[in-house]
Amino acid sequence: MDNISILIQAPPLALQLLIDGLLIGSVFALAAYGMALVWGVMNIINICQGQFVLIGGYVALTVARQGLPPLLGVPVAAAALFILGWLCYRAVIFRIVERDLFVSLLATFGIAIVLGQLMNNIFSANLETLDAHLGNWFLFNGLVSISQIKVVASAVTLVIAAALVLFMRRSRLGQAIRATAQNPRAARILGIDTDRIYAMTYALNAAICGASGALIAMIWVIQPFGGLIFTVRSFMIVILAGIGNLPGVILAALGLGVAEQFVGFIAGAQLQIAFIFSALVVILAFRSWRLNRQRRYLA
Amino acid sequence: MSALLEVSDVSKRYGGIIANSHVSLIVPHGAIIGLIGPNGSGKTTLFNSIAGTHPIDGGSIRFDGREISKLRVPEIARLGLLRTYQQTRVFRQMSCLANMLVSESSKESSLAAMVERPNPEQRARGEELLEFVGLSSKRDLPAGSLSFGQQKLLEFAMALMGAPRLLLLDEPTAGINPTLINGLVDRLRRAREALGITLLVIEHNMRVMMNLAEHIYCMARGEILAEGKPAEIQNDPRVIAAYLGTSE
Amino acid sequence: MRLLHNKLTMRLAILALTVIAPFALPAFQVELTFLWIMIVFALSWDVMGGQAGYNSFGNIAFFGIGVYTAAVTQIGLFNDVGAYTAAAGGASLNVTQAQYFIGLVAGLAAAPIVAIIAALLLGAALLGLRGHYFAIATLGLGIALGELAAGWAWIGGSSGLQVLVYPGTLASQRLLFYFLSAGLGLATFFILHRLYATRFGLVLNAIRDDEDKAEALGLRTTRYKIAGWCIAAGIVGLCGGLMAHIIGFIDPREVAFAGATFGVWMVLMAILGGKGTIWGPVIGAAIFHVTRELFWTYLYAWQNVALGVLIIVVVVFFPTGLLGWVRQRWPRLFAVTTAGEPSA
């Protein structure tokens, strides 16, 4: 593989990939956090997570095409997806909340298919990206470029993440969500309307995905059928970090971002995608093998 | 003659909690041994250790002279050590008869055996055992449609179908209608006599335990507190204190 | 049901219908062929999904492996595969009739074998997982293999692979593959029907209902899971081999490893009819096939949206499928009384 030798001969290139990986990876962390939230609170693995991200991207795209400043796309996408998430909950999700996980897998898969097709019909099947009209910083005599929008995106991600953490710890709704996650029956007895909490959680997750998607549209590309990959990325990050481990989520997300960039460079785009799905299998198989030695299994 | 089951100095901890601490007990061939103790004393954990559900942290468990603490659950079961569960586990979507037939399947190991139809002898045996526990009218109903007590009986029948040498029973009379308990105790004894099965029984129902067991171990806080004949245990002040608490 | 008591009559009737159908409805020959393919999809998925409780989203991987194996074997027996794919349709091969049919048979024999080998390898990694972890791990299998296939130039890469052209009339080709598909469908049904009546069926169901309990009884669950997984892979792999010839052109993502379409549909079909039963997947496949055709005709641009909605509706409102719904609505058709005699 001569791509590897290129990397070795030109360290700035490796640095470029590393920086890109870290910046892009940081945005993945948001979607992963949202997935962990829905999983922890409602015991639903949200397969349409990736689709929500993409729709966020398309909303941001639309905003930019109206001539508005691209970064405005982030809050607009968050708001739009909040509504979409709430609608999904009211239409479908509330019926599957306390049922077995396989039902939630298939139902959210169905939603993902519906949304994906809708995106395909409304926008085209082409790859799209959003140009935020920001420049690049250059290091090492122009060998390494750090696109400013990627840095801005990471910064925005950090801000959103911090806001989320504060929200979950300090606000009443945040505490109610955490209470429901730990014990829905007890929460109900204490007067918490768990149905409303679930709706809020799901909608909040969708909003998080929307914001994340808007950022991704600016720093990468989006296409209507790329949802499943994002879902799998989020799932992998959650598996690696564990639900409720925010620093772990960030680290895992960064790691995944970097790994992806390197694989993509060394082996090409198709193998990059294959890598993600294979990595999932490997991680799960390894985890399961380790537990198996103690006669336990992943549950 | 050595015992059928020898548990020596077994310890098991979960994180910071010591569930079993240096537990030793002996189950002689053909005996009915009781295990009592207040909730949380580690009885079910001990069963899990013996049956191989989790690895133990220390000690040894010998079944018919053979060390089994490193073996996995299916291997231990195939050696002839079966167990029932406190919450009762049966195959809910399968019919009662199917539950019985699948319980018999463990001994064969060839590929051809995997695709054998259940033969008439197996069916007859399954129906006979269902009869033995009083469930033959339910044989084609899904096991999940049975009441809790009936499922317990089914689980017991399934265990017998597996022709074990040692059967660990976890609270066999819990949840059973009191009028039916005598019948169950009777069946337990008959199983031992007719089928030569040795029993190790966890029970909270003291009347049952005293009638059934020949020798009783009492556990508390993860350790064996006392052991002896039913009459001795009944009057042992330490046992009484463990259940009722000391008077303060 | 009394009607079913006369098994022989029913079997003969089905056989007769199967044989007559392509002649009675010549315009629907391709549709009928696809119907049998769908039935095989659903039945093969149900071995692990419905009977053993291991819901896999990745069986399409074995299908795709079968597709490519059959095509490549047929080409490779008498020609250079690499040269053929490099020419990308620019060169057509001179293949005698005998070579075509020998290649066909060899390809169809190789397809399930390679699929089973893949199943053994993947199973080693995956079958230790349970429940939703298993489902999600399999989620990406089809897509991953699709991408790998798209990147492998020797088998045609993204441009796809043109299957050898049938040396004969279109009519005879259609009939041949109809009967091959129907044969596979009937064989699958009867083999599985018999298999489920043996210890194999009992143990798979036990694994589904309570795997820990099954282990505690001493059952060799690992062995049975691997066997079920390989059987499912082999059947769907052979199905893929047939599909290669029916479609004629293999696109790695749309035809071979069509995860988001056929991959999901096979799950839906089995659930739609009633998973865990022998007739459920068949009924589900039939209903789904007809529904899909209707969607295609009347909703063209929105057909996939409609299919997505169908998945949601079935999974949320009819998780036990049509058979389960009928059983609840009209229990006397299925009910067994406590005396052990079937009622009605």
PDB file of N, CA and C in Angstrom, chain A residues 292-297, chain B residues 52 54-55 69 71-72:
ATOM      1  N   ASN A 292     -17.598 -13.187  28.026  1.00  0.00           N
ATOM      2  CA  ASN A 292     -17.814 -14.618  27.953  1.00  0.00           C
ATOM      3  C   ASN A 292     -16.866 -15.388  28.847  1.00  0.00           C
ATOM      4  N   ARG A 293     -15.667 -14.851  28.966  1.00  0.00           N
ATOM      5  CA  ARG A 293     -14.690 -15.551  29.801  1.00  0.00           C
ATOM      6  C   ARG A 293     -15.119 -15.523  31.253  1.00  0.00           C
ATOM      7  N   GLN A 294     -15.948 -14.548  31.615  1.00  0.00           N
ATOM      8  CA  GLN A 294     -16.496 -14.563  32.958  1.00  0.00           C
ATOM      9  C   GLN A 294     -17.887 -15.154  32.954  1.00  0.00           C
ATOM     10  N   ARG A 295     -18.214 -15.866  31.900  1.00  0.00           N
ATOM     11  CA  ARG A 295     -19.518 -16.508  31.745  1.00  0.00           C
ATOM     12  C   ARG A 295     -20.652 -15.508  31.815  1.00  0.00           C
ATOM     13  N   ARG A 296     -20.412 -14.287  31.290  1.00  0.00           N
ATOM     14  CA  ARG A 296     -21.486 -13.321  31.180  1.00  0.00           C
ATOM     15  C   ARG A 296     -21.645 -12.985  29.708  1.00  0.00           C
ATOM     16  N   TYR A 297     -22.651 -12.190  29.387  1.00  0.00           N
ATOM     17  CA  TYR A 297     -22.769 -11.755  28.009  1.00  0.00           C
ATOM     18  C   TYR A 297     -23.334 -10.348  27.960  1.00  0.00           C
TER      19      TYR A 297
ATOM     20  N   GLY B  52     -22.539 -23.379  37.911  1.00  0.00           N
ATOM     21  CA  GLY B  52     -21.594 -22.871  36.927  1.00  0.00           C
ATOM     22  C   GLY B  52     -21.997 -21.572  36.267  1.00  0.00           C
ATOM     23  N   HIS B  54     -21.632 -18.583  37.256  1.00  0.00           N
ATOM     24  CA  HIS B  54     -20.528 -17.639  37.304  1.00  0.00           C
ATOM     25  C   HIS B  54     -19.298 -18.335  37.871  1.00  0.00           C
ATOM     26  N   PRO B  55     -18.130 -17.787  37.553  1.00  0.00           N
ATOM     27  CA  PRO B  55     -16.929 -18.376  38.136  1.00  0.00           C
ATOM     28  C   PRO B  55     -16.853 -18.032  39.625  1.00  0.00           C
ATOM     29  N   SER B  69     -15.709 -26.544  39.163  1.00  0.00           N
ATOM     30  CA  SER B  69     -15.811 -25.094  39.297  1.00  0.00           C
ATOM     31  C   SER B  69     -15.297 -24.348  38.080  1.00  0.00           C
ATOM     32  N   LEU B  71     -15.912 -25.465  34.980  1.00  0.00           N
ATOM     33  CA  LEU B  71     -16.713 -25.857  33.829  1.00  0.00           C
ATOM     34  C   LEU B  71     -17.854 -24.882  33.599  1.00  0.00           C
ATOM     35  N   ARG B  72     -18.390 -24.914  32.367  1.00  0.00           N
ATOM     36  CA  ARG B  72     -19.513 -24.040  32.036  1.00  0.00           C
ATOM     37  C   ARG B  72     -20.836 -24.733  32.311  1.00  0.00           C
TER      38      ARG B  72
END
